[in-house]
PDB file of C-alpha atoms in Angstrom:
ATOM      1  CA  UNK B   9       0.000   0.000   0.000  1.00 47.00           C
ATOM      2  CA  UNK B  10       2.951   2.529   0.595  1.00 47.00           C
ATOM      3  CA  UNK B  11       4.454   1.597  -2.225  1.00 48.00           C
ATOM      4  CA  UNK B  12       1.555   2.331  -4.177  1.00 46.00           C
ATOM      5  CA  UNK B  13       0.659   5.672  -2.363  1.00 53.00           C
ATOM      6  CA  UNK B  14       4.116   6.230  -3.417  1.00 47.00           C
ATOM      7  CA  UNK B  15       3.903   5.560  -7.137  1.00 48.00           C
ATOM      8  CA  UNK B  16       0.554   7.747  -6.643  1.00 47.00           C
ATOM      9  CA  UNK B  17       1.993  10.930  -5.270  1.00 48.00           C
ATOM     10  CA  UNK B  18       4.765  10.936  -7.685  1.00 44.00           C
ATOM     11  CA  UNK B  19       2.447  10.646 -10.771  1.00 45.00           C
ATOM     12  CA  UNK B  20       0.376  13.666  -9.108  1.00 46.00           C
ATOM     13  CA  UNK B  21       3.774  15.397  -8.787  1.00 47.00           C
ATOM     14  CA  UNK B  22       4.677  15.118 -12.673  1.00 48.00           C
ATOM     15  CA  UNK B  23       1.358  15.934 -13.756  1.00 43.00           C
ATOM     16  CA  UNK B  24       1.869  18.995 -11.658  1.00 49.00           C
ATOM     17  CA  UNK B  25       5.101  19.707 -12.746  1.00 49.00           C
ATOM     18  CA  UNK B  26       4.153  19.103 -16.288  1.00 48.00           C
ATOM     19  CA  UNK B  27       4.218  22.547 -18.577  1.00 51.00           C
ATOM     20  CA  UNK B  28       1.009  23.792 -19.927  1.00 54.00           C
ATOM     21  CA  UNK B  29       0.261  23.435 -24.052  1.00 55.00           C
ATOM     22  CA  UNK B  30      -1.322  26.101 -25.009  1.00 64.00           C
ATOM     23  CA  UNK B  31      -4.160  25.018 -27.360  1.00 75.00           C
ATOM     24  CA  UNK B  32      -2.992  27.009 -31.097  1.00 77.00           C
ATOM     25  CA  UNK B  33      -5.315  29.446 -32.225  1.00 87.00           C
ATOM     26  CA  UNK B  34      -8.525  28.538 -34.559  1.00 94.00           C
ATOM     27  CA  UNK B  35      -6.634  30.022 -38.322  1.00 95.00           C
ATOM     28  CA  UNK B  36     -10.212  30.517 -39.863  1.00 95.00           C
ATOM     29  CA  UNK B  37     -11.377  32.661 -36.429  1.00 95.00           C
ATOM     30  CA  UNK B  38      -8.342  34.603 -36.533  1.00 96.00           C
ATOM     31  CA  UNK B  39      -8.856  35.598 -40.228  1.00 95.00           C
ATOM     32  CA  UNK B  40     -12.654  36.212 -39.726  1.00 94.00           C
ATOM     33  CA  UNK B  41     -11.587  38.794 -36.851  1.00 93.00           C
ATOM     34  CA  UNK B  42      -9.151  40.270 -38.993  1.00 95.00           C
ATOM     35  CA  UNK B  43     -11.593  40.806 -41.801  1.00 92.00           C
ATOM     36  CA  UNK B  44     -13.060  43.372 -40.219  1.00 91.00           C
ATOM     37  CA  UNK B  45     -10.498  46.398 -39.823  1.00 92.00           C
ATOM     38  CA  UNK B  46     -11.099  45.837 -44.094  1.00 92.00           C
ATOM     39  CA  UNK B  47     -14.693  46.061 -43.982  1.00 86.00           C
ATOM     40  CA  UNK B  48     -15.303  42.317 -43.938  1.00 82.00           C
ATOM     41  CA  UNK B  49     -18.672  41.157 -42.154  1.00 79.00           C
ATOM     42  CA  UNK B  50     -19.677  44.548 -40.264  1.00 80.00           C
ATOM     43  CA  UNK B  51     -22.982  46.051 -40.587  1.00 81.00           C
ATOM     44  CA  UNK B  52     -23.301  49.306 -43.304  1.00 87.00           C
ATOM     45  CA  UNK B  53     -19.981  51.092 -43.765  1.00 90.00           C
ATOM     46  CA  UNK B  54     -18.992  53.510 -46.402  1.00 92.00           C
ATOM     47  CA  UNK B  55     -15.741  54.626 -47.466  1.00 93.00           C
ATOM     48  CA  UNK B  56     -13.694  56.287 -50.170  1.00 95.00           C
ATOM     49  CA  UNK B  57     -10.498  54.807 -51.762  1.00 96.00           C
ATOM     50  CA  UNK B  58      -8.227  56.793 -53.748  1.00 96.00           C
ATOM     51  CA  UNK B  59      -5.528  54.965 -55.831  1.00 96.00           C
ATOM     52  CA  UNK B  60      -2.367  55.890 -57.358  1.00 95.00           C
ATOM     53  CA  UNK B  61       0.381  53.936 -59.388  1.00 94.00           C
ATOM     54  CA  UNK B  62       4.233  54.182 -59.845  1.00 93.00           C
ATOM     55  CA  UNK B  63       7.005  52.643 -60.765  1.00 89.00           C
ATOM     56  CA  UNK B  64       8.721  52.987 -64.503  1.00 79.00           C
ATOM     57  CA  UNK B  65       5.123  51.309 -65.888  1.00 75.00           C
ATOM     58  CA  UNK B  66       2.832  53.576 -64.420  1.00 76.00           C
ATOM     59  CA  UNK B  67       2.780  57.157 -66.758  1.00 72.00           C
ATOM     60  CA  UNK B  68      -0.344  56.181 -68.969  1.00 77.00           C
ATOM     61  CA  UNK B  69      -2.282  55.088 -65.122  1.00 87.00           C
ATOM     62  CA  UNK B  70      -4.650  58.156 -63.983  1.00 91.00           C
ATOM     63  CA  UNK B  71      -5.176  58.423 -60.289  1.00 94.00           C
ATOM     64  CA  UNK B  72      -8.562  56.697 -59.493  1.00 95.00           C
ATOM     65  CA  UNK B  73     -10.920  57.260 -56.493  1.00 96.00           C
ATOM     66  CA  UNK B  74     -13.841  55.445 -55.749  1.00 96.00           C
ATOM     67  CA  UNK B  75     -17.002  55.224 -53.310  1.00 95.00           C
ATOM     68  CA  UNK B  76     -17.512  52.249 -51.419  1.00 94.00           C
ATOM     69  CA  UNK B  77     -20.739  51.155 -49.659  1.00 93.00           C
ATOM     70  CA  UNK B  78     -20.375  47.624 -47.783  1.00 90.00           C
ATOM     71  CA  UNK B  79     -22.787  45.733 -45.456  1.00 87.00           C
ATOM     72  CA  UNK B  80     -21.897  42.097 -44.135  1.00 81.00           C
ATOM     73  CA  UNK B  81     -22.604  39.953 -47.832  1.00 82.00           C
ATOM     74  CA  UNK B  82     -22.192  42.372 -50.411  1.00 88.00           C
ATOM     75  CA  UNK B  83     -20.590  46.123 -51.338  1.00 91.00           C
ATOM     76  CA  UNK B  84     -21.226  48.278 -54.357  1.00 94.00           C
ATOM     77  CA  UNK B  85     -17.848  50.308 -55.767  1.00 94.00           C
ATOM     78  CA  UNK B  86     -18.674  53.418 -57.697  1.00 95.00           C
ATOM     79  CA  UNK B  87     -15.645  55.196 -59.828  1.00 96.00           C
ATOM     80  CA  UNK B  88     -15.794  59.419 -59.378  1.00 96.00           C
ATOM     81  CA  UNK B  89     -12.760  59.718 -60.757  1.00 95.00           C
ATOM     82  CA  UNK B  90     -11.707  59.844 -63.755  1.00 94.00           C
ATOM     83  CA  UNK B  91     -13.755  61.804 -65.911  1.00 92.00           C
ATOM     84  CA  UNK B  92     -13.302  58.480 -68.438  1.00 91.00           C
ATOM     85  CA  UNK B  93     -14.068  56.099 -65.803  1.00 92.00           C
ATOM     86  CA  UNK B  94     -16.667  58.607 -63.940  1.00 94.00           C
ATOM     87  CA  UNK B  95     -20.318  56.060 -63.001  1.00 94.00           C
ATOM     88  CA  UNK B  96     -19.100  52.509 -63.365  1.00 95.00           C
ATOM     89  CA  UNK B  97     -20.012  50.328 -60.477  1.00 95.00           C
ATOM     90  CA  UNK B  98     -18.161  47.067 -59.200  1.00 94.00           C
ATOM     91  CA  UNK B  99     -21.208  44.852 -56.843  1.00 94.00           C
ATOM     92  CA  UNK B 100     -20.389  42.247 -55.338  1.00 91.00           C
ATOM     93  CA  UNK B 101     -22.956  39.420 -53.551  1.00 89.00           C
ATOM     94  CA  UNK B 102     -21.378  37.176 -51.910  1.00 82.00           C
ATOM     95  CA  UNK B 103     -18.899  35.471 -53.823  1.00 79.00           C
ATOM     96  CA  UNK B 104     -20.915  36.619 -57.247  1.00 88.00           C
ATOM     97  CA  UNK B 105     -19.605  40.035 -59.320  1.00 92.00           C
ATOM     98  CA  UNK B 106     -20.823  42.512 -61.769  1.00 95.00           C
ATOM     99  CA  UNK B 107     -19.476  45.424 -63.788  1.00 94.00           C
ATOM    100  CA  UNK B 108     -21.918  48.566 -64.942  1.00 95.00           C
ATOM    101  CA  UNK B 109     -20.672  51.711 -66.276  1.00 93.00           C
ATOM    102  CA  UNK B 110     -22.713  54.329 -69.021  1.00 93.00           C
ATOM    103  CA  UNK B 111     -23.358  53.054 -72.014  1.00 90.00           C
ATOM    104  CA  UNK B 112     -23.647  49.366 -70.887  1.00 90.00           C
ATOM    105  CA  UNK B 113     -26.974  48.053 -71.917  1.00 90.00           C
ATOM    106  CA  UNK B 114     -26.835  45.731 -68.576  1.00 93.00           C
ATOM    107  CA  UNK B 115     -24.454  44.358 -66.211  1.00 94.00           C
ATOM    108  CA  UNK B 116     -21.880  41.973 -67.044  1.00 95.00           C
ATOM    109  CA  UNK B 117     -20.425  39.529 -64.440  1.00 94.00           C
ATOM    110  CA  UNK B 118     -16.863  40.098 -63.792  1.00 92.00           C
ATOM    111  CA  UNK B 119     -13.941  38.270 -61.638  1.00 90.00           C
ATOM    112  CA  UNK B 120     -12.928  39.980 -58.792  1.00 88.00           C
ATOM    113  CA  UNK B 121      -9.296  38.659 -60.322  1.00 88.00           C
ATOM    114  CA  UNK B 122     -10.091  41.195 -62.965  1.00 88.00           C
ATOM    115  CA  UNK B 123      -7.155  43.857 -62.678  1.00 88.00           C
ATOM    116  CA  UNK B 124      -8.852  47.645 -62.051  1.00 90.00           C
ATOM    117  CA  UNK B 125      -5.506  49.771 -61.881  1.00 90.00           C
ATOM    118  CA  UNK B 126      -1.789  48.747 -61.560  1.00 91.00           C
ATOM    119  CA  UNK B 127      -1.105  46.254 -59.549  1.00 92.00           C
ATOM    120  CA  UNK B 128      -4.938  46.681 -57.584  1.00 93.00           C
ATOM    121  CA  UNK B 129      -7.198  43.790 -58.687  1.00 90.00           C
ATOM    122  CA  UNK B 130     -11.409  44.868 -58.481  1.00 86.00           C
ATOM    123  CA  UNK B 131     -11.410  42.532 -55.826  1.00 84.00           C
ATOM    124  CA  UNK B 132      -8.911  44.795 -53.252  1.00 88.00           C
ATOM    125  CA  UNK B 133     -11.202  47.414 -53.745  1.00 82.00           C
ATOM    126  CA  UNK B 134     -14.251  45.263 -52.390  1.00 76.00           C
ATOM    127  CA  UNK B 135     -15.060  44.655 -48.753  1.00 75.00           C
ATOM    128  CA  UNK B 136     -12.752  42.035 -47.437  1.00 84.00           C
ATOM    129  CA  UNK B 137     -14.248  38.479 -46.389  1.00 86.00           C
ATOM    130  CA  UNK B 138     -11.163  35.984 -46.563  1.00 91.00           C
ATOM    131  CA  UNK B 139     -13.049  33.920 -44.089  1.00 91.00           C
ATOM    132  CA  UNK B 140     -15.643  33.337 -46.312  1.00 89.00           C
ATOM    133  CA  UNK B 141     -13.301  32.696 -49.209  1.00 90.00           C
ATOM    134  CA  UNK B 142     -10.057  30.888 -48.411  1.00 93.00           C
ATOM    135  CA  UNK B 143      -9.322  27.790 -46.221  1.00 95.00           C
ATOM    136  CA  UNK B 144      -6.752  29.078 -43.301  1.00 96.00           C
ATOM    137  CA  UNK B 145      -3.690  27.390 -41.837  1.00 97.00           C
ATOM    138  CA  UNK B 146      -1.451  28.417 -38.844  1.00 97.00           C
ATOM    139  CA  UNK B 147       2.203  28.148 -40.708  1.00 97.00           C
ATOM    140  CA  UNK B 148       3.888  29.687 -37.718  1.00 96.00           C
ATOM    141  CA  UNK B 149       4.137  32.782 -35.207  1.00 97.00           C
ATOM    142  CA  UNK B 150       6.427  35.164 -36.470  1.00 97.00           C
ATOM    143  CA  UNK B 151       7.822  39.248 -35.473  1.00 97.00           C
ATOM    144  CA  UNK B 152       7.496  41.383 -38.646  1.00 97.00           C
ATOM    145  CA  UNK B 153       9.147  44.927 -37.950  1.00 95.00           C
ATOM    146  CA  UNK B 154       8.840  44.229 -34.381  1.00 96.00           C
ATOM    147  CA  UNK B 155       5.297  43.145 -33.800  1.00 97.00           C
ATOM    148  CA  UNK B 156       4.345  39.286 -32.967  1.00 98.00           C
ATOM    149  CA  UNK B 157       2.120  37.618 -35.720  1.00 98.00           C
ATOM    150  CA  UNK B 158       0.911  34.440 -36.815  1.00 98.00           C
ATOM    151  CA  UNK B 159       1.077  33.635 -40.006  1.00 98.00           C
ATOM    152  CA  UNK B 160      -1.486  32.172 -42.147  1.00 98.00           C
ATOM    153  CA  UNK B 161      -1.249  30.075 -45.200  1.00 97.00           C
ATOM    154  CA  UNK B 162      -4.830  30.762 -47.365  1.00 97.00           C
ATOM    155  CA  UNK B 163      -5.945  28.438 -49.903  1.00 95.00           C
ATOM    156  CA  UNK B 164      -8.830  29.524 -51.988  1.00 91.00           C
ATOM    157  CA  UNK B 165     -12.019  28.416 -51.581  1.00 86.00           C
ATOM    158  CA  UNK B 166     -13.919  28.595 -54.193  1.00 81.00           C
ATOM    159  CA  UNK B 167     -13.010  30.256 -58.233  1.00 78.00           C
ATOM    160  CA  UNK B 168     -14.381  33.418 -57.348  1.00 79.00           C
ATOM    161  CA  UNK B 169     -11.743  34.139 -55.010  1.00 87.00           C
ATOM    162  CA  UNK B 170      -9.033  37.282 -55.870  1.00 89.00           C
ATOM    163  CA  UNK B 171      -5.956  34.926 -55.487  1.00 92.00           C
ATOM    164  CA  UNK B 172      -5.560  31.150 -55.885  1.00 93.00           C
ATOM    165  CA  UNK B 173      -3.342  31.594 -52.590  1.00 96.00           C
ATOM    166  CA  UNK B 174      -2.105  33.957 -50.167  1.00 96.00           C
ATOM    167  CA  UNK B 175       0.412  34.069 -46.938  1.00 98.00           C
ATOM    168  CA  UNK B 176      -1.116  36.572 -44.605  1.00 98.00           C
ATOM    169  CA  UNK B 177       0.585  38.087 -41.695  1.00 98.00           C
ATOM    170  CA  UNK B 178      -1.896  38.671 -38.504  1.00 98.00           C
ATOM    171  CA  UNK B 179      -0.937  40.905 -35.682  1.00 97.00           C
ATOM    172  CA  UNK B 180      -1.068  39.247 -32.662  1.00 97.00           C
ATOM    173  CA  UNK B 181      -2.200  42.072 -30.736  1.00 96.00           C
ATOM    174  CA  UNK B 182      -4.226  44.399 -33.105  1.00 96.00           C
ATOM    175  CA  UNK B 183      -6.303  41.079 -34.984  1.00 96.00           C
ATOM    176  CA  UNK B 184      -5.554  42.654 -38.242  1.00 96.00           C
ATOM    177  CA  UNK B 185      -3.280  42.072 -41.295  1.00 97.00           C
ATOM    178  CA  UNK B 186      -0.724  43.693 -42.013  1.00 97.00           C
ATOM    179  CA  UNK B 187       1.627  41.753 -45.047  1.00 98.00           C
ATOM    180  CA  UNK B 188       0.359  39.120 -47.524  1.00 97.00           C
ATOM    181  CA  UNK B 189       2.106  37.641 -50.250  1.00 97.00           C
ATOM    182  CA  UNK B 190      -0.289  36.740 -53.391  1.00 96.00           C
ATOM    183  CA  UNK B 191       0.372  33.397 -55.198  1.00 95.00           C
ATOM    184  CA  UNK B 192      -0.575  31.967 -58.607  1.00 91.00           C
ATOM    185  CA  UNK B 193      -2.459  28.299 -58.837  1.00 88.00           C
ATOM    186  CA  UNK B 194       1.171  26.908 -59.332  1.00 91.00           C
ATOM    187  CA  UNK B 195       2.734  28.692 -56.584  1.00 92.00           C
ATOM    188  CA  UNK B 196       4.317  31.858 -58.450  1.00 95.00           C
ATOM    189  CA  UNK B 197       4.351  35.031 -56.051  1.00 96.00           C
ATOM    190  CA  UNK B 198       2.775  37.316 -58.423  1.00 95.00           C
ATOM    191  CA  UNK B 199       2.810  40.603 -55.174  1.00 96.00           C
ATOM    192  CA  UNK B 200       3.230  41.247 -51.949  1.00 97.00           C
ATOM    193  CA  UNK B 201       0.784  44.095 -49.959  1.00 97.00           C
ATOM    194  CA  UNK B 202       1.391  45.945 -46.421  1.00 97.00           C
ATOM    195  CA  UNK B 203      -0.965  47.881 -44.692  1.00 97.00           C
ATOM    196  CA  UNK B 204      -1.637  50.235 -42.223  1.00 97.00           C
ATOM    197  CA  UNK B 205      -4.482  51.194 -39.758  1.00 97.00           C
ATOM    198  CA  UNK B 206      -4.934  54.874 -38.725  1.00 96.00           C
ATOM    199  CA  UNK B 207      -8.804  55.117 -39.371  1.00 96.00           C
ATOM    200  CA  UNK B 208     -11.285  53.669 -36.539  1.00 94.00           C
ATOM    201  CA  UNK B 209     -14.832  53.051 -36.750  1.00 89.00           C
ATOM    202  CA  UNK B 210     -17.165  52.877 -34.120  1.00 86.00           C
ATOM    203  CA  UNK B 211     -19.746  49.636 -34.304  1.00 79.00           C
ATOM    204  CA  UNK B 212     -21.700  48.566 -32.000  1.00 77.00           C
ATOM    205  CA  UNK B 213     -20.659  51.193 -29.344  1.00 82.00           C
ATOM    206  CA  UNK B 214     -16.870  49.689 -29.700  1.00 86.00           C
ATOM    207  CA  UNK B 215     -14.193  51.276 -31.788  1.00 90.00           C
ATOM    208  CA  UNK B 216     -12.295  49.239 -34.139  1.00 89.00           C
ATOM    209  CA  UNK B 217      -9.415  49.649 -35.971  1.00 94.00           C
ATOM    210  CA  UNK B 218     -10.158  50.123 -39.675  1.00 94.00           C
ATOM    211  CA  UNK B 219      -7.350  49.981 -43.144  1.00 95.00           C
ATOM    212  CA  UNK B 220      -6.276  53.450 -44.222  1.00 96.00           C
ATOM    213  CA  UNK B 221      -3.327  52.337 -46.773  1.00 96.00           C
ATOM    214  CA  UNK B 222      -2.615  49.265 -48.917  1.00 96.00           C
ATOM    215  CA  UNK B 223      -0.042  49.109 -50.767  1.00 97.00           C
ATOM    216  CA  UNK B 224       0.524  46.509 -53.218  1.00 96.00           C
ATOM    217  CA  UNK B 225       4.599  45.659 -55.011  1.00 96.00           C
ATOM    218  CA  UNK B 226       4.656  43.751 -58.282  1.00 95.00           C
ATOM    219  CA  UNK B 227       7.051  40.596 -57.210  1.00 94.00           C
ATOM    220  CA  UNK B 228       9.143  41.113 -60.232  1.00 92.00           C
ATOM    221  CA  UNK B 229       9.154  44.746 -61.323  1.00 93.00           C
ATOM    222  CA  UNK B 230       9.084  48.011 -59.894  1.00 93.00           C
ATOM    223  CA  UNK B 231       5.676  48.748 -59.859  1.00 94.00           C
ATOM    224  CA  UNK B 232       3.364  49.907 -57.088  1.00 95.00           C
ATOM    225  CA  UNK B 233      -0.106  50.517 -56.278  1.00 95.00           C
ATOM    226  CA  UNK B 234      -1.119  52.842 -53.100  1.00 96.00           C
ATOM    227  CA  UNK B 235      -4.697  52.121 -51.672  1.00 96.00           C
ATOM    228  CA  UNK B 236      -6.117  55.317 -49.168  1.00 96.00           C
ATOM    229  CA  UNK B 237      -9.337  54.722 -47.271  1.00 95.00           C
ATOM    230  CA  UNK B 238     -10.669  57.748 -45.872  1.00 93.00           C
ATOM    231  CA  UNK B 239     -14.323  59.720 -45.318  1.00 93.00           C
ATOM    232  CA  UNK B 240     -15.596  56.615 -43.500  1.00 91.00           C
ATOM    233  CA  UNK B 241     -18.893  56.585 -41.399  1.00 90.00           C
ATOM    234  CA  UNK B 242     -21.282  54.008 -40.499  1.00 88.00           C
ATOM    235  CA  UNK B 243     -24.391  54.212 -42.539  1.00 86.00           C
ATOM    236  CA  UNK B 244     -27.643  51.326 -42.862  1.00 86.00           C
ATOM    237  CA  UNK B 245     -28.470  50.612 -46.948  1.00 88.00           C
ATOM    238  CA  UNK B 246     -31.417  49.144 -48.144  1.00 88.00           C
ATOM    239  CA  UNK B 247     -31.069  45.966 -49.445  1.00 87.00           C
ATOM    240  CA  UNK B 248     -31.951  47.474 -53.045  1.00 89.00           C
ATOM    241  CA  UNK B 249     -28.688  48.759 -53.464  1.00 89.00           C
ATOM    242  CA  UNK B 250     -26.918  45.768 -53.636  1.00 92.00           C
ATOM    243  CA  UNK B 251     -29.111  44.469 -56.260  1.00 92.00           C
ATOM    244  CA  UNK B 252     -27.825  43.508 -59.836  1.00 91.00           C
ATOM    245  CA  UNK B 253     -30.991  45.167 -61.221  1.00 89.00           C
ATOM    246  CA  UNK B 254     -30.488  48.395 -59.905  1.00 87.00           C
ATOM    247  CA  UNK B 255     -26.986  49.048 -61.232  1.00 87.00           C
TER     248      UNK B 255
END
């Protein structure tokens, strides 16, 4: 029996003694929370994006800016600028997307792989929703420029995706992204995209932070695309304006 209380008290001791696993994070929960600091999955949001190009490619690229109006399954981008661009809309429902602009007869459906400007496909312009989209992996935790991350591998989902894959680099503090690296189907790195979060929005009386630059680097040439988000406010739409036909 003492022998036994012995064996006993020393298993209790090395169970004790034992270090704690941490569990590792759910990949698909962290990518649905960082969604949202792009617009992914929050109730009515509206923003403006204004886009520029350089790089030796770039001289024939006008400065664009757009209107965005998002809501958590679809968001409606509508060109101001340019004047030769000025009215044509970019919806997107769900994973589904159309193209209007004057002189259209009707809407056409469109890939959100479809390039808009430079190096900025239609689909960076849209709301984010990589949850909804991609399959996520933990590959590893990571410091980029001095701030823990994990870092996610994201396979694509379904065709209507932007990018067949993408490595995405999560703050482990903030829950947003701040580098990905955009892949081909047979595992090219076609760009890589940082970002940065000055702008906050306020939903559902908590303040959030929200993107106010992306910019995107061509993986073999010098050129660049720089995303600005600005004029944001919270806003309800009707469900009309998210309609195909109402464009």
């Amino acid at each position: 029996m003492k022998k036994m209380t012995m064996a006993a008290g020393l298993l209790l001791a090395g169970l004790i003694a034992a270090p704690t696993v941490m569990a590792a994070p759910d990949a698909q929960e962290l990518l649905r929370q960082s969604d949202q600091a792009r617009g992914g999955d929050l109730p009515g949001l509206a923003w403006e994006v204004r886009l520029a190009n350089s790089g030796s490619a770039s001289e024939d690229l006008q400065p664009m800016r757009l209107d965005v109006r998002a809501n958590k399954t679809a968001s409606l981008a509508e060109v101001r600028e340019p004047l030769s661009n000025k009215g044509s809309k970019m919806l997107q429902v769900d994973r589904n997307m159309w193209l209007s602009k004057p002189g259209l007869k009707k809407p056409v459906a469109i890939s959100p792989r479809l390039r808009l400007s430079g190096q900025a496909a239609i689909g960076d312009i849209a709301a984010t929703n990589y949850a909804k989209d991609y399959a996520a992996k933990l590959l590893r935790e990571e410091t980029l420029n001095g701030e823990p991350c994990y870092v996610l591998d994201l396979k694509s989902a379904n065709k209507q995706s932007t990018y067949d894959r993408i490595v995405y680099w999560v703050s482990e503090k903030r829950m947003v992204g701040v580098q990905a690296q955009f892949y081909s189907l047979s595992g090219k790195l076609l760009k890589q995209a940082s970002f940065q979060y000055d702008n906050t929005v306020k939903v559902g009386g908590k303040s959030i932070p929200f993107v106010s630059a992306m910019q995107i680097n061509d993986a073999l040439t010098d050129a660049r695309t720089t995303l600005k988000y600005g004029e944001l406010r919270v806003k309800n739409f009707a469900d009309a304006e998210f309609q195909v036909d109402n464009l």
